[in-house]
Amino acid sequence: METKITGKILVVGNNIDTDQIYPGRYLALTDPKEIGSHCLSGIDESLAGNFPKGGIVVAGRNFGCGSSREHAPIALLNMGAAAVIADSFARIFFRNSINLGLPLVVCRGISQETESGQTLTLDLEAGTVTVEETGKVYSCDRLGDQAMKILEAGGIKPLMRARLGKTDK
């Protein structure tokens, strides 16, 4: 996994819950590409189709609140999100995302300082976000060593397979 992620951003608001990230009416879907195509449709049906691959979602406070469904981070990954940066996250959503290999970083105030369409560079090791258009650098919370190990492995399952010396799924 790259520790520097650069991508165009989509800015969403506060208290975006898991049903807005991935509405319950799509829970029966199993194809990852189809799951990704419905991501954020609880906010706007067109967001997933217009999301830039490798892009970054920027959110306000309490992103991922609501149910603990893993479908929300799965949808974000399959929509093409490389990371999510927010003022704060719901705890279970945060853990589910890291375990599935989606980098999440707390950067207080970032949602008020950026606009959709800008390009950000997230440096996971340094704990910074740089707005490419302005050069402004924001300090963010750094992820812990265990979270970084999980992300570097591509998620908790690949990490555990590697630790146990297993190659099969």
Short mmCIF file of C-alpha atoms in Angstrom, two decimals:
data_model
loop_
_atom_site.label_atom_id
_atom_site.label_comp_id
_atom_site.label_asym_id
_atom_site.label_seq_id
_atom_site.Cartn_x
_atom_site.Cartn_y
_atom_site.Cartn_z
CA MET A 1 0.00 0.00 0.00
CA GLU A 2 1.17 3.48 -0.84
CA THR A 3 1.54 5.71 2.19
CA LYS A 4 0.88 8.78 0.01
CA ILE A 5 -2.51 8.94 -1.67
CA THR A 6 -3.33 11.69 -4.16
CA GLY A 7 -6.79 12.10 -5.62
CA LYS A 8 -9.67 14.36 -6.52
CA ILE A 9 -12.10 14.85 -3.67
CA LEU A 10 -15.81 14.69 -3.05
CA VAL A 11 -16.90 16.69 0.00
CA VAL A 12 -19.97 15.51 1.91
CA GLY A 13 -21.54 16.80 5.12
CA ASN A 14 -21.88 15.90 8.78
CA ASN A 15 -23.55 12.79 10.21
CA ILE A 16 -23.43 10.78 6.98
CA ASP A 17 -24.75 7.43 8.19
CA THR A 18 -24.14 3.97 6.77
CA ASP A 19 -27.58 3.97 5.15
CA GLN A 20 -26.62 7.08 3.20
CA ILE A 21 -23.28 5.52 2.27
CA TYR A 22 -24.94 2.26 1.21
CA PRO A 23 -28.75 2.15 1.46
CA GLY A 24 -30.34 -0.97 2.95
CA ARG A 25 -32.41 -1.57 -0.16
CA TYR A 26 -29.21 -2.80 -1.89
CA LEU A 27 -28.07 -5.22 0.83
CA ALA A 28 -28.99 -8.31 -1.22
CA LEU A 29 -26.43 -7.42 -3.91
CA THR A 30 -23.24 -9.48 -3.96
CA ASP A 31 -21.31 -8.24 -7.01
CA PRO A 32 -18.66 -5.78 -5.74
CA LYS A 33 -18.87 -3.58 -8.84
CA GLU A 34 -22.64 -3.31 -8.48
CA ILE A 35 -22.30 -2.58 -4.75
CA GLY A 36 -19.87 0.25 -5.58
CA SER A 37 -22.27 1.69 -8.15
CA HIS A 38 -24.79 2.42 -5.37
CA CYS A 39 -22.32 4.01 -2.95
CA LEU A 40 -23.46 7.32 -1.47
CA SER A 41 -26.82 6.99 -3.25
CA GLY A 42 -28.51 7.87 0.03
CA ILE A 43 -27.09 11.36 -0.53
CA ASP A 44 -27.35 11.58 -4.33
CA GLU A 45 -27.93 8.72 -6.80
CA SER A 46 -25.36 10.16 -9.24
CA LEU A 47 -22.36 10.38 -6.90
CA ALA A 48 -20.90 6.91 -7.46
CA GLY A 49 -21.13 7.19 -11.24
CA ASN A 50 -19.24 10.49 -11.20
CA PHE A 51 -16.70 9.61 -8.52
CA PRO A 52 -13.12 9.68 -9.79
CA LYS A 53 -11.35 6.31 -9.42
CA GLY A 54 -8.72 6.67 -6.72
CA GLY A 55 -10.56 9.70 -5.38
CA ILE A 56 -10.89 10.69 -1.74
CA VAL A 57 -14.11 11.31 0.19
CA VAL A 58 -13.89 14.26 2.59
CA ALA A 59 -16.57 14.48 5.26
CA GLY A 60 -17.59 16.46 8.29
CA ARG A 61 -18.31 15.08 11.75
CA ASN A 62 -19.46 11.55 12.60
CA PHE A 63 -19.00 9.94 9.17
CA GLY A 64 -20.25 6.33 9.16
CA CYS A 65 -22.68 6.62 12.06
CA GLY A 66 -25.70 4.32 12.18
CA SER A 67 -25.63 0.57 11.69
CA SER A 68 -22.41 -1.41 11.82
CA ARG A 69 -22.89 -2.91 8.35
CA GLU A 70 -19.63 -3.68 6.55
CA HIS A 71 -21.36 -2.90 3.27
CA ALA A 72 -20.60 0.81 3.71
CA PRO A 73 -16.79 0.54 3.51
CA ILE A 74 -17.12 -2.24 0.90
CA ALA A 75 -19.21 0.15 -1.22
CA LEU A 76 -16.67 2.96 -0.81
CA LEU A 77 -13.81 0.69 -1.87
CA ASN A 78 -15.72 -0.61 -4.88
CA MET A 79 -16.79 2.89 -5.88
CA GLY A 80 -13.08 3.60 -6.23
CA ALA A 81 -12.37 5.56 -3.04
CA ALA A 82 -8.70 5.40 -2.07
CA ALA A 83 -9.33 6.97 1.36
CA VAL A 84 -11.78 8.90 3.51
CA ILE A 85 -10.74 11.97 5.47
CA ALA A 86 -13.20 13.42 7.98
CA ASP A 87 -13.52 15.64 11.02
CA SER A 88 -14.52 12.48 12.94
CA PHE A 89 -15.78 8.94 12.36
CA ALA A 90 -18.19 6.58 14.05
CA ARG A 91 -15.99 4.08 15.87
CA ILE A 92 -17.38 0.82 14.43
CA PHE A 93 -17.31 2.22 10.89
CA PHE A 94 -13.70 3.28 11.43
CA ARG A 95 -12.67 -0.20 12.56
CA ASN A 96 -14.62 -1.96 9.78
CA SER A 97 -12.98 0.26 7.17
CA ILE A 98 -9.44 -0.32 8.41
CA ASN A 99 -10.11 -4.07 8.64
CA LEU A 100 -11.28 -4.05 5.01
CA GLY A 101 -8.23 -2.06 3.86
CA LEU A 102 -9.78 1.39 3.44
CA PRO A 103 -7.61 4.15 4.94
CA LEU A 104 -9.52 6.57 7.18
CA VAL A 105 -7.90 9.65 8.68
CA VAL A 106 -9.24 12.19 11.15
CA CYS A 107 -8.38 15.72 10.08
CA ARG A 108 -10.44 18.17 12.09
CA GLY A 109 -11.84 21.08 10.10
CA ILE A 110 -10.84 19.70 6.69
CA SER A 111 -14.42 19.62 5.42
CA GLN A 112 -14.72 23.40 5.85
CA GLU A 113 -11.39 24.06 4.13
CA THR A 114 -11.87 22.07 0.92
CA GLU A 115 -14.24 21.88 -2.05
CA SER A 116 -15.31 18.99 -4.25
CA GLY A 117 -13.05 18.68 -7.27
CA GLN A 118 -9.86 19.80 -5.54
CA THR A 119 -6.90 17.44 -5.38
CA LEU A 120 -5.52 16.33 -2.02
CA THR A 121 -2.42 14.39 -1.09
CA LEU A 122 -2.78 12.36 2.07
CA ASP A 123 0.52 11.32 3.67
CA LEU A 124 -0.35 8.51 6.09
CA GLU A 125 3.14 8.34 7.60
CA ALA A 126 3.50 12.07 8.20
CA GLY A 127 -0.13 12.56 9.23
CA THR A 128 -0.71 15.41 6.80
CA VAL A 129 -3.11 16.43 4.05
CA THR A 130 -1.97 18.85 1.35
CA VAL A 131 -4.40 20.75 -0.87
CA GLU A 132 -2.57 20.68 -4.21
CA GLU A 133 -4.28 23.81 -5.58
CA THR A 134 -3.19 26.01 -2.66
CA GLY A 135 -0.22 24.16 -1.20
CA LYS A 136 -1.81 24.43 2.24
CA VAL A 137 -0.87 21.56 4.58
CA TYR A 138 -3.12 20.32 7.40
CA SER A 139 -2.05 18.17 10.33
CA CYS A 140 -4.13 15.05 10.89
CA ASP A 141 -4.27 12.25 13.40
CA ARG A 142 -1.74 9.56 12.56
CA LEU A 143 -2.93 5.99 12.42
CA GLY A 144 -1.49 3.59 14.97
CA ASP A 145 1.07 0.95 14.11
CA GLN A 146 -1.48 -1.89 14.10
CA ALA A 147 -3.86 -0.02 11.79
CA MET A 148 -0.94 0.69 9.42
CA LYS A 149 0.03 -3.00 9.42
CA ILE A 150 -3.54 -3.95 8.55
CA LEU A 151 -3.69 -1.40 5.72
CA GLU A 152 -0.27 -2.41 4.38
CA ALA A 153 -1.47 -6.03 4.20
CA GLY A 154 -4.63 -5.00 2.33
CA GLY A 155 -6.95 -5.70 5.26
CA ILE A 156 -7.24 -7.85 8.37
CA LYS A 157 -7.88 -11.11 6.48
CA PRO A 158 -4.77 -10.87 4.28
CA LEU A 159 -2.74 -9.88 7.36
CA MET A 160 -3.93 -12.92 9.30
CA ARG A 161 -3.40 -15.24 6.31
CA ALA A 162 0.17 -13.98 6.02
CA ARG A 163 0.78 -14.42 9.75
CA LEU A 164 -0.59 -17.95 9.65
CA GLY A 165 1.27 -18.79 6.44
CA LYS A 166 -1.91 -19.54 4.53
CA THR A 167 -2.40 -18.68 0.87
CA ASP A 168 -5.92 -20.01 0.31
CA LYS A 169 -9.07 -18.04 0.98
#
